[in-house]
Amino acid sequence: SQELEQSPQSLIVQEGKNLTINCTSSKTLYGLYWYKQKYGEGLIFLMMLQKGGEEKSHEKITAKLDEKKQQSSLHITASQPSHAGIYLCGADIYTGTASKLTFGTGTRLQVTL
Amino acid sequence: ETGVTQTPRHLVMGMTNKKSLKCEQHLGHNAMYWYKQSAKKPLELMFVYSLEERVENNSVPSRFSPECPNSSHLFLHLHTLQPEDSALYLCASSPTPDRPMNTEAFFGQGTRLTVV
């Protein structure tokens, strides 16, 4: 099983609608990062969350890390075509010997007109 | 523009060829990484370099050979690859390899590799 599970795997929303993407771990997350990727390109950093209960916003995107630090959500308000892409959560997960920056499988977002 | 540059952006190579991927950063970062991204799989960490020294090798086949001549440059040398090695190869850098850390990793645009 994946160390980081993202849901949904893909999402199609109409422009102007709100949406939420979730990232869940079975282990405590010491650092949670949200990235956006356009198909076939590199990752663009969106936000970093470290403290349980922390919430950050940038433009129309809000990310939260739950109190237990095992789940994060990314919420987009009034989606636009420019929001389309693949959203990836990454986290520092302790493997027993070291912490590694591990990523989920991503959520592919399409925004229709 | 993240400050991490990868070349080439696209590469098609035969199974008997030898090629190299290049990654460059002038952010003053001390750690550099190679990741592999295949369809419908999460990003896989391949190698981690800290101050030009390899600190992690995640059971990557020997047909992938990394090289870090200085803290600004990272190469991935490829030889006798298989079609299943076709993927997007991403380079990243961060101030330190120590995790957890208080800053994100910066990614390059990636090299789309196709092995025929």
Coordinates of C-alpha atoms in Angstrom, one line a residue:
Chain A
S1 CA 0.0 0.0 0.0
Q2 CA 1.0 3.6 -0.6
E3 CA 2.5 5.6 2.3
L4 CA 0.5 8.6 1.1
E5 CA -3.0 8.1 -0.3
Q6 CA -4.6 10.8 -2.3
S7 CA -8.3 11.1 -3.2
P8 CA -9.9 11.4 -5.5
Q9 CA -7.5 10.2 -8.2
S10 CA -9.1 12.4 -10.8
L11 CA -11.7 15.2 -10.7
I12 CA -13.6 17.1 -13.3
V13 CA -15.3 20.2 -12.1
Q14 CA -17.2 23.0 -13.8
E15 CA -15.5 26.5 -13.7
G16 CA -16.6 28.4 -10.6
K17 CA -17.2 25.3 -8.5
N18 CA -15.4 24.5 -5.3
L19 CA -13.4 21.3 -4.8
T20 CA -11.4 19.4 -2.2
I21 CA -8.5 17.0 -2.5
N22 CA -7.4 14.8 0.4
C23 CA -4.1 13.3 1.4
T24 CA -3.9 10.7 4.1
S25 CA -1.1 8.9 5.8
S26 CA -1.0 6.0 8.3
K27 CA 2.0 7.7 10.0
T28 CA 2.5 11.0 11.6
L29 CA 3.5 13.7 9.1
Y30 CA 6.3 15.9 10.1
G31 CA 6.1 18.2 7.1
L32 CA 3.4 18.2 4.5
Y33 CA 3.9 19.8 1.1
W34 CA 1.4 20.5 -1.7
Y35 CA 2.7 20.8 -5.2
K36 CA 1.0 21.3 -8.6
Q37 CA 2.3 19.7 -11.8
K38 CA 1.2 20.4 -15.3
Y39 CA 1.4 17.3 -17.5
G40 CA 4.9 16.3 -18.3
E41 CA 6.5 19.2 -16.4
G42 CA 8.1 19.8 -13.0
L43 CA 6.5 20.4 -9.7
I44 CA 5.5 23.9 -8.6
F45 CA 5.5 24.4 -4.8
L46 CA 2.1 25.6 -3.4
M47 CA 2.2 25.3 0.4
M48 CA 3.9 23.7 3.3
L49 CA 2.2 22.7 6.6
Q50 CA 4.0 21.6 9.7
K51 CA 1.9 22.1 12.7
G52 CA -1.2 20.2 13.6
G53 CA -4.3 22.3 12.9
E54 CA -2.3 24.6 10.6
E55 CA -4.1 26.2 7.7
K56 CA -2.6 28.3 4.9
S57 CA -4.1 30.1 2.0
H58 CA -2.8 31.4 -1.3
E59 CA -5.2 33.2 -3.6
K60 CA -8.1 30.7 -3.9
I61 CA -6.3 27.7 -2.6
T62 CA -6.4 26.7 1.1
A63 CA -4.6 23.8 2.7
K64 CA -5.1 22.3 6.1
L65 CA -3.2 19.8 8.2
D66 CA -5.4 18.0 10.8
E67 CA -4.6 18.0 14.5
K68 CA -3.3 14.5 14.5
K69 CA -1.0 15.4 11.5
Q70 CA -2.1 12.4 9.5
Q71 CA -4.3 14.0 6.9
S72 CA -4.3 17.1 4.8
S73 CA -6.9 18.7 2.5
L74 CA -6.5 21.1 -0.3
H75 CA -9.5 23.2 -1.1
I76 CA -10.0 25.3 -4.2
T77 CA -12.7 28.0 -4.2
A78 CA -14.3 29.1 -7.4
S79 CA -12.1 27.0 -9.7
Q80 CA -10.7 28.4 -12.9
P81 CA -9.2 26.7 -16.0
S82 CA -5.8 27.8 -14.7
H83 CA -6.2 25.5 -11.7
A84 CA -6.2 22.4 -14.0
G85 CA -3.2 20.1 -13.5
I86 CA -2.0 17.3 -11.1
Y87 CA -1.9 18.1 -7.4
L88 CA 0.6 16.1 -5.4
C89 CA 1.0 15.9 -1.7
G90 CA 4.5 15.2 -0.4
A91 CA 5.5 14.5 3.2
D92 CA 8.4 13.8 5.4
I93 CA 7.7 10.3 6.6
Y94 CA 10.0 8.5 9.1
T95 CA 10.9 5.1 7.8
G96 CA 12.6 3.8 10.9
T97 CA 16.0 4.9 9.9
A98 CA 15.5 8.2 8.3
S99 CA 12.9 10.6 7.0
K100 CA 12.2 10.7 3.3
L101 CA 10.3 13.1 1.2
T102 CA 7.5 10.8 -0.1
F103 CA 4.8 11.7 -2.6
G104 CA 1.2 10.5 -3.2
T105 CA 0.0 9.4 -6.6
G106 CA -1.5 12.7 -7.3
T107 CA -5.0 14.0 -8.2
R108 CA -5.6 15.0 -11.8
L109 CA -7.9 18.1 -11.9
Q110 CA -9.8 19.2 -15.0
V111 CA -11.8 22.4 -15.0
T112 CA -14.5 22.6 -17.7
L113 CA -16.0 25.8 -19.0
Chain B
E1 CA 11.0 29.2 -12.9
T2 CA 12.2 27.3 -9.8
G3 CA 15.9 27.8 -10.2
V4 CA 16.5 24.2 -11.1
T5 CA 17.2 23.5 -14.8
Q6 CA 17.1 20.1 -16.5
T7 CA 18.4 19.2 -19.9
P8 CA 17.3 17.8 -22.2
R9 CA 13.6 18.2 -21.9
H10 CA 12.9 15.2 -24.1
L11 CA 15.1 12.2 -24.9
V12 CA 14.5 9.1 -27.0
M13 CA 17.1 6.4 -26.8
G14 CA 17.6 2.9 -27.9
M15 CA 18.3 0.1 -25.4
T16 CA 21.9 -0.1 -26.4
N17 CA 22.6 3.7 -26.2
K18 CA 24.4 5.6 -23.5
K19 CA 23.0 9.0 -22.6
S20 CA 23.1 11.5 -19.7
L21 CA 20.6 13.7 -18.1
K22 CA 21.8 17.0 -16.6
C23 CA 20.5 19.0 -13.7
E24 CA 21.8 22.4 -12.6
Q25 CA 20.9 24.7 -9.7
H26 CA 22.4 28.0 -8.6
L27 CA 20.3 28.3 -5.5
G28 CA 23.2 27.6 -3.1
H29 CA 21.5 24.3 -2.1
N30 CA 23.5 21.5 -0.7
A31 CA 21.3 18.6 -1.5
M32 CA 20.2 17.3 -4.9
Y33 CA 17.8 14.5 -5.8
W34 CA 16.7 12.3 -8.7
Y35 CA 13.1 11.2 -8.9
K36 CA 11.4 8.9 -11.4
Q37 CA 7.8 9.5 -12.3
S38 CA 6.0 6.7 -14.1
A39 CA 2.4 6.7 -15.2
K40 CA -0.1 6.1 -12.4
K41 CA 2.7 5.7 -9.8
P42 CA 3.9 8.0 -7.1
L43 CA 7.2 9.8 -7.5
E44 CA 10.0 7.4 -6.7
L45 CA 13.1 8.7 -5.0
M46 CA 16.2 7.3 -6.8
F47 CA 19.2 9.1 -5.4
V48 CA 20.1 11.8 -2.9
Y49 CA 23.3 13.7 -2.9
S50 CA 24.5 15.9 -0.1
L51 CA 27.5 18.2 -0.7
E52 CA 28.5 16.0 -3.7
E53 CA 28.4 12.8 -1.7
R54 CA 25.7 10.2 -2.4
V55 CA 23.8 9.7 0.8
E56 CA 21.0 7.5 -0.5
N57 CA 20.5 5.0 -3.2
N58 CA 17.0 3.5 -3.2
S59 CA 17.8 0.1 -4.8
V60 CA 18.1 1.6 -8.3
P61 CA 19.4 -0.7 -11.0
S62 CA 23.0 -0.2 -12.0
R63 CA 22.0 0.9 -15.5
F64 CA 21.3 4.2 -13.8
S65 CA 24.5 5.9 -12.6
P66 CA 24.4 9.3 -10.9
E67 CA 27.3 11.7 -10.7
C68 CA 27.6 14.9 -8.7
P69 CA 30.8 16.8 -9.6
N70 CA 29.9 19.8 -7.5
S71 CA 27.0 21.1 -5.4
S72 CA 25.4 22.8 -8.4
H73 CA 25.4 20.0 -10.9
L74 CA 23.9 16.5 -10.9
F75 CA 24.0 14.0 -13.8
L76 CA 22.2 10.7 -14.4
H77 CA 24.1 8.5 -16.7
L78 CA 22.0 6.0 -18.6
H79 CA 23.1 2.8 -20.3
T80 CA 21.4 -0.3 -21.6
L81 CA 18.0 0.8 -20.5
Q82 CA 14.8 -1.1 -20.8
P83 CA 11.5 0.1 -22.3
E84 CA 10.0 0.1 -18.7
D85 CA 12.5 2.8 -17.8
S86 CA 10.6 5.2 -19.9
A87 CA 9.3 7.9 -17.6
L88 CA 9.6 11.5 -16.5
Y89 CA 12.9 12.0 -14.6
L90 CA 12.8 14.9 -12.2
C91 CA 15.7 16.6 -10.4
A92 CA 15.2 18.5 -7.2
S93 CA 17.3 20.5 -4.8
S94 CA 16.9 21.7 -1.2
P95 CA 19.1 23.6 1.2
T96 CA 19.9 20.4 3.2
P97 CA 19.1 16.7 2.9
D98 CA 18.2 16.5 6.5
R99 CA 14.5 15.8 7.0
P100 CA 12.2 16.9 8.2
M101 CA 13.1 20.4 7.2
N102 CA 11.5 23.8 7.2
T103 CA 11.6 24.4 3.5
E104 CA 10.3 22.7 0.4
A105 CA 12.3 21.0 -2.4
F106 CA 12.6 22.8 -5.7
F107 CA 12.0 20.8 -8.8
G108 CA 13.2 21.1 -12.3
Q109 CA 11.0 20.7 -15.4
G110 CA 11.9 17.1 -15.9
T111 CA 13.3 15.1 -18.8
R112 CA 10.7 12.9 -20.6
L113 CA 12.7 9.8 -21.5
T114 CA 11.4 7.2 -24.0
V115 CA 13.4 4.0 -24.4
V116 CA 12.7 2.2 -27.7

